[in-house]
Each structure stands twice: as C-alpha cells, then as structure tokens.
XYZ file of C-alpha atoms in Angstrom:
342
model
C -4.611 1.785 -36.496
C -1.616 3.725 -35.212
C -0.803 3.686 -31.539
C -0.871 6.597 -29.122
C 1.850 8.850 -27.717
C 3.303 7.651 -24.405
C 5.590 8.986 -21.711
C 7.239 6.257 -19.646
C 8.095 7.790 -16.276
C 10.766 5.815 -14.443
C 13.261 3.668 -16.339
C 14.098 0.933 -13.869
C 13.986 -2.834 -14.234
C 10.234 -3.131 -14.915
C 10.459 -0.464 -17.637
C 13.363 -2.263 -19.278
C 11.960 -5.800 -19.144
C 8.210 -5.211 -19.482
C 7.239 -1.921 -21.098
C 10.008 -0.647 -23.388
C 10.323 -3.819 -25.540
C 6.688 -3.329 -26.573
C 6.447 0.448 -26.636
C 9.595 0.855 -28.724
C 8.624 -1.697 -31.394
C 4.847 -2.122 -31.639
C 3.579 0.934 -33.500
C -0.021 -0.249 -33.225
C 0.310 0.422 -29.491
C 2.794 3.290 -29.312
C 3.367 5.816 -32.086
C 5.753 7.970 -30.063
C 7.682 7.147 -26.868
C 9.284 9.552 -24.414
C 11.468 8.206 -21.601
C 11.559 10.211 -18.373
C 14.107 9.502 -15.640
C 16.517 11.611 -13.553
C 19.457 9.308 -14.334
C 21.125 10.443 -17.595
C 23.267 7.310 -17.863
C 20.174 5.137 -17.617
C 18.395 7.165 -20.279
C 21.360 6.982 -22.627
C 21.705 3.213 -22.189
C 18.040 2.417 -22.775
C 17.709 4.934 -25.579
C 20.653 3.403 -27.414
C 19.610 -0.224 -26.951
C 15.945 0.280 -27.819
C 16.451 3.123 -30.324
C 14.321 5.588 -28.387
C 15.317 9.116 -29.284
C 13.236 11.173 -26.839
C 14.513 11.071 -23.279
C 14.839 13.576 -20.470
C 14.893 14.110 -16.729
C 11.555 15.933 -16.527
C 7.982 15.312 -17.596
C 7.430 19.033 -18.265
C 8.710 19.220 -21.876
C 6.593 16.295 -23.096
C 3.413 16.588 -21.022
C 1.625 18.684 -23.624
C 2.380 16.287 -26.472
C 1.390 12.897 -25.064
C -1.870 10.985 -24.859
C -0.994 8.782 -21.890
C 1.726 7.990 -19.392
C 3.004 4.900 -17.634
C 4.182 5.456 -14.068
C 6.996 3.047 -13.207
C 8.554 4.940 -10.302
C 8.751 4.002 -6.575
C 5.320 3.579 -4.927
C 5.396 6.756 -2.839
C 5.517 8.835 -6.047
C 2.548 7.189 -7.761
C -0.152 9.390 -6.272
C 1.319 12.844 -7.028
C 2.400 11.826 -10.522
C -0.957 10.273 -11.398
C -2.869 13.245 -9.979
C -0.781 15.649 -12.081
C -1.242 13.603 -15.254
C -4.993 13.264 -14.789
C -5.272 17.000 -14.107
C -3.539 17.549 -17.455
C -6.087 15.316 -19.202
C -3.777 12.346 -19.758
C -4.687 8.672 -19.401
C -2.628 6.774 -16.828
C -1.308 3.230 -16.486
C 0.338 2.910 -13.082
C 2.709 0.169 -12.076
C 1.680 -1.800 -8.986
C 1.202 -1.095 -6.155
C -1.313 1.446 -7.418
C -0.844 3.644 -4.351
C 0.411 3.217 -0.793
C -2.600 4.809 0.917
C -6.212 3.827 0.189
C -7.410 7.421 0.420
C -4.993 8.312 -2.395
C -6.336 5.436 -4.507
C -9.903 6.595 -3.956
C -9.003 10.197 -4.812
C -7.366 9.159 -8.103
C -10.336 7.007 -9.078
C -12.722 9.893 -8.433
C -10.484 12.296 -10.385
C -10.222 9.964 -13.384
C -13.928 9.182 -13.494
C -14.856 12.856 -13.256
C -12.544 13.619 -16.195
C -13.575 10.482 -18.129
C -9.981 9.304 -18.335
C -8.619 5.770 -18.258
C -6.863 4.914 -15.006
C -5.322 1.444 -14.971
C -2.770 -0.450 -12.914
C -0.464 -3.334 -13.753
C -1.826 -6.082 -11.511
C -0.962 -8.448 -14.344
C -1.720 -11.679 -12.475
C -5.400 -11.093 -13.198
C -4.472 -11.710 -16.828
C -3.074 -15.208 -16.223
C -5.398 -17.929 -17.483
C -5.336 -19.982 -14.279
C -6.403 -17.094 -12.074
C -9.089 -16.002 -14.529
C -10.527 -19.526 -14.398
C -10.387 -19.549 -10.575
C -12.410 -16.326 -10.598
C -15.006 -17.875 -12.930
C -15.362 -20.961 -10.721
C -15.605 -18.942 -7.529
C -18.094 -16.410 -8.896
C -20.310 -19.075 -10.528
C -20.356 -21.300 -7.437
C -19.278 -24.362 -9.455
C -17.712 -25.950 -6.367
C -20.025 -24.381 -3.817
C -19.040 -21.754 -1.289
C -15.385 -20.792 -1.044
C -14.316 -21.678 2.496
C -10.626 -20.830 2.695
C -7.576 -19.690 0.725
C -3.955 -20.397 1.598
C -1.095 -18.729 -0.287
C 2.655 -19.009 0.370
C 5.166 -17.215 -1.843
C 8.781 -16.489 -1.176
C 12.244 -16.634 -2.717
C 15.535 -14.939 -2.059
C 15.097 -11.395 -3.394
C 16.664 -11.265 -6.863
C 14.795 -8.538 -8.727
C 17.386 -6.501 -10.686
C 16.347 -3.211 -9.112
C 18.215 -0.176 -10.420
C 17.393 2.270 -7.627
C 17.217 -0.118 -4.650
C 14.107 1.663 -3.370
C 12.646 -1.604 -2.058
C 14.861 -1.321 1.008
C 14.986 2.450 1.455
C 11.288 3.385 1.485
C 9.844 5.524 4.246
C 6.411 5.434 5.790
C 3.416 7.435 4.582
C 0.230 8.512 6.311
C 1.205 6.996 9.636
C 2.058 3.605 8.091
C 5.486 1.990 8.523
C 7.909 1.764 5.584
C 6.413 -0.864 3.244
C 8.165 -4.020 2.128
C 7.120 -7.399 0.793
C 3.483 -7.030 1.891
C 2.937 -4.019 -0.371
C 5.162 -5.364 -3.146
C 4.152 -9.011 -3.666
C 1.060 -8.605 -1.527
C -0.412 -6.064 -3.931
C -0.762 -8.945 -6.400
C -1.890 -11.657 -3.996
C -4.310 -9.652 -1.851
C -5.835 -8.285 -5.060
C -6.442 -11.826 -6.350
C -8.110 -12.766 -3.068
C -10.373 -9.695 -3.220
C -11.226 -10.496 -6.839
C -12.027 -14.139 -6.159
C -14.100 -13.349 -3.076
C -15.895 -10.462 -4.715
C -15.559 -7.943 -1.927
C -13.496 -5.974 0.540
C -11.979 -8.152 3.279
C -11.473 -7.445 6.953
C -7.939 -7.941 8.284
C -7.878 -10.226 11.316
C -4.107 -10.622 11.720
C -0.869 -9.252 10.334
C 2.710 -10.039 11.339
C 5.970 -8.774 9.919
C 9.678 -8.890 10.705
C 10.053 -5.104 10.568
C 12.186 -3.348 13.161
C 11.333 0.080 11.810
C 12.222 -0.468 8.155
C 10.644 -2.282 5.186
C 9.708 -5.836 6.140
C 11.123 -8.844 4.293
C 8.659 -11.357 5.763
C 4.931 -10.899 6.268
C 1.772 -12.797 7.063
C -1.695 -11.361 6.636
C -4.982 -13.114 7.436
C -8.187 -11.843 5.861
C -11.869 -12.492 6.491
C -13.667 -12.231 3.162
C -17.303 -12.551 4.167
C -16.652 -15.803 6.042
C -13.863 -17.027 3.741
C -10.518 -17.009 5.541
C -7.495 -16.161 3.419
C -4.040 -16.740 4.904
C -1.136 -15.228 2.943
C 2.564 -15.769 3.749
C 5.215 -13.809 1.867
C 8.998 -13.612 2.030
C 11.939 -11.869 0.388
C 14.594 -14.094 1.943
C 13.388 -17.706 2.071
C 12.052 -20.138 -0.470
C 8.516 -21.052 0.493
C 6.208 -23.629 -1.074
C 5.200 -21.008 -3.694
C 1.783 -22.563 -3.866
C -1.870 -21.737 -3.324
C -4.944 -23.727 -2.370
C -8.619 -22.833 -2.367
C -11.013 -25.090 -0.480
C -14.666 -25.028 -1.504
C -17.711 -26.894 -0.186
C -17.481 -29.412 -3.031
C -13.859 -29.496 -3.998
C -10.556 -27.687 -4.120
C -8.144 -25.939 -6.474
C -4.389 -25.834 -5.972
C -1.460 -24.634 -7.992
C 1.876 -22.887 -8.208
C 2.040 -19.161 -7.569
C 2.495 -17.254 -10.842
C 1.968 -20.362 -13.003
C -0.497 -19.312 -15.636
C -1.208 -22.487 -17.575
C -2.356 -25.201 -15.160
C -3.773 -26.004 -11.743
C -5.071 -29.069 -9.890
C -8.791 -29.357 -9.314
C -10.654 -31.920 -7.196
C -14.432 -32.158 -7.421
C -16.725 -33.729 -4.791
C -13.886 -35.546 -3.040
C -12.547 -37.162 -6.237
C -8.837 -37.429 -6.892
C -7.318 -34.176 -8.205
C -6.799 -33.814 -11.945
C -4.661 -31.276 -13.764
C -6.536 -28.628 -15.726
C -4.449 -27.248 -18.588
C -4.728 -23.771 -20.127
C -2.593 -23.606 -23.287
C -3.181 -19.855 -23.622
C -1.651 -19.410 -20.184
C 1.857 -20.102 -21.475
C 2.713 -16.507 -22.231
C 6.023 -14.704 -22.026
C 6.665 -11.393 -20.319
C 6.747 -9.319 -23.505
C 3.597 -10.941 -24.899
C 1.801 -10.306 -21.598
C 2.928 -6.675 -21.638
C 1.673 -6.310 -25.211
C -1.722 -7.684 -24.226
C -2.029 -5.321 -21.255
C -0.875 -2.307 -23.238
C -3.163 -3.128 -26.175
C -6.179 -3.265 -23.859
C -5.127 0.006 -22.244
C -4.811 1.734 -25.614
C -8.185 0.356 -26.737
C -9.751 1.690 -23.535
C -8.409 5.186 -24.270
C -10.401 4.998 -27.508
C -13.572 3.931 -25.740
C -13.188 0.308 -26.800
C -13.621 -1.764 -23.650
C -11.816 -1.660 -20.329
C -8.156 -2.106 -19.350
C -7.224 -5.397 -17.716
C -7.295 -3.875 -14.227
C -8.661 -0.443 -13.346
C -7.689 1.710 -10.418
C -11.122 1.106 -8.924
C -10.583 -2.660 -9.085
C -7.642 -2.580 -6.664
C -8.966 -0.161 -4.035
C -10.144 -3.033 -1.753
C -6.697 -4.649 -1.760
C -4.895 -1.342 -1.131
C -7.256 -0.735 1.787
C -6.646 -4.217 3.224
C -2.858 -3.938 2.960
C -2.896 -0.540 4.689
C -5.059 -1.975 7.471
C -2.610 -4.847 7.817
C 0.267 -2.425 8.331
C -1.770 -0.494 10.904
C -2.347 -3.554 13.105
C 0.894 -5.412 12.331
C 2.721 -7.127 15.172
C 6.188 -8.693 15.000
C 6.702 -12.388 14.457
C 7.797 -14.308 17.515
C 11.589 -14.329 17.613
C 12.673 -16.245 20.737
C 16.316 -16.167 19.636
C 16.434 -12.377 20.156
C 17.132 -10.807 23.574
C 14.002 -10.130 25.597
C 14.435 -6.324 25.580
C 14.670 -6.218 21.768
C 11.505 -8.310 21.420
C 9.665 -6.017 23.802
C 10.874 -2.907 21.970
C 9.640 -4.318 18.665
C 6.181 -4.883 20.159
C 5.980 -1.400 21.687
C-alpha cells in the first residue's frame, strides 16, 4: 500500500537524523514529502542530499495537498501549528515536548478527537523494549507495589542543534523559559506517568535557572504513594541510570538502553534480562513510529504515543516550573542567592 502525503515542518537536527531518512525513501510510509523551513540554505542542503524536490518557507502552498504533517519546530510553536493543521483536517505527529502548557495539550486533544484526526507525539522511549517490559511488570503487579523510582540522566550538551533554540527560549503562560526539564524531562516524566498509571503530584522542583532556560533540574513526584525522583543535566555526566524498587524486587538499567535491564526478584541476586528486539537503530525506530502513525490515519490501530497519553506529564512538568526553587549554591554571593529565590 502506498504511503501518505506529508509536510515536515522544521528542518533541524531531528528532521535530518530521524524523519527525513525514512520519509524520503520508504514509499510505503510517505508517497510525497514537502519540507517547510524559513532557512533557504537548509532547505537546499537537505533537498539535495535526500533528493526531496518540494521545499519552501511556508506551509500555505502545500496545506491543501497533504494528508498529515510532522511538527519539528521549537516547542513554543507546537500549539499554534498543530491547531492550524487540525482545523484544516490534517493528521499531526508532533515532536516532543508535545506542548509547553498543559491547557494547550488538552485543547489539541479535544480538537483532534472532535474531528476524528490522529494526534501523536514522538515520545519514542515508550517504544524501547526495556521500558515496555517495565510497564508490563508494573501494571501486572509481578513484583508487587511499585514503591519508588530514581532516575539520573545527564551529559555535556552535544545535540547538533541548527537553530540553538534550546538556550534562547522564552517563558509562556507565566512559566519561566524552559530548559532540560521540558526537553529530557518530557521523556522521563512521561515514562514515570506511564509506569505508575496516573497523574502525579509534584512535591519538589529545583533548577539552576537565573531567569533563562535551566541546564540542571530535579523534580520529585508523588504517584499515588510511589515517589519518583528525577535528576537531569545538560552540563555534567551523571550515572545515566534508573532504578525501580517494588515490594518484591527491583529493576535497574541504563537510561535510553533499549535491550536489557537488571531484575532482582524476592531479594535474589539481580540477573540481566535481555531483549534482542530492543537493539534498534535510530532510522529503524523512526520507521516503526511513522508506520504506526500512518496505519492509525487509516483506522488501523493507534500511534505509539497519542497526545492524550502525554497530558499528565506535560501537566506535571508545568507544575514543577511553577513551584521551582533554585539549587543551593553556597559559592555564590549571598545577595545573588537571595535574588534567585525571590
């Protein structure tokens, strides 16, 4: 079966490494691809390398001739773009974070459901075999009640961003400019919400923001009695590990590692559980996500992650920003520390 007609809005690093290699070559997924970006040099480069012949600065000329669009622009543009596309009757796959504000996420979900359109988001970690198995264990109660989750993830920022928006974002809806908590946290907080099966309460949040996007964040969640403690960083290498403690055992692993974790049952020594299908490359993962999205547009199942799925995590992250306090920084002058807390 032939693929559908796509517009890819935003041609930055994620478009280049994740979406275009599939959309430009797999005709069972994409029969026609239109690149949309305000940077003509970027369009020319990608069009030449991937042999994409339709490219322009505006969505207007192609909106009437597409079936669906992928939004791969900075987060503060996701809501207006998705709302416009849904109003035009187009299916939408939105790059994470789905939205900045939870009320925008809820509005898009309601709009898509009313129009019977597919609204998906690329929280791809839900598609990794290890995290799928963690969800099965947690939901089935195989190890008893989930008591706590600890997650630490951080490296020196090295994403090959083309626009640099990560460090130039501004605040929305009374929230401060977002940084690592919205970026990496949109994956991790979503996994926690998925595993716990509900919307968490935020009990603590700390960042290193002095008015701009934060590079270091900690958020603590209460998921119906399960405490989840998440530490994230753009500038330091952390343990890059996670651990879930249950009544009758534990699971631990490496953040973003999709093919194995360590599991200990009833106090026994941990053993390594292997998931051969979890060894999947970026392009193969993108193909899987896009294939499920296309199937969903035809009424054949659901996309990997829907907009509705991530509303609890978007709500929790926004609440974290609202109550965020600065990390202790005793090396800074007293007046600067006090100003940061004000």
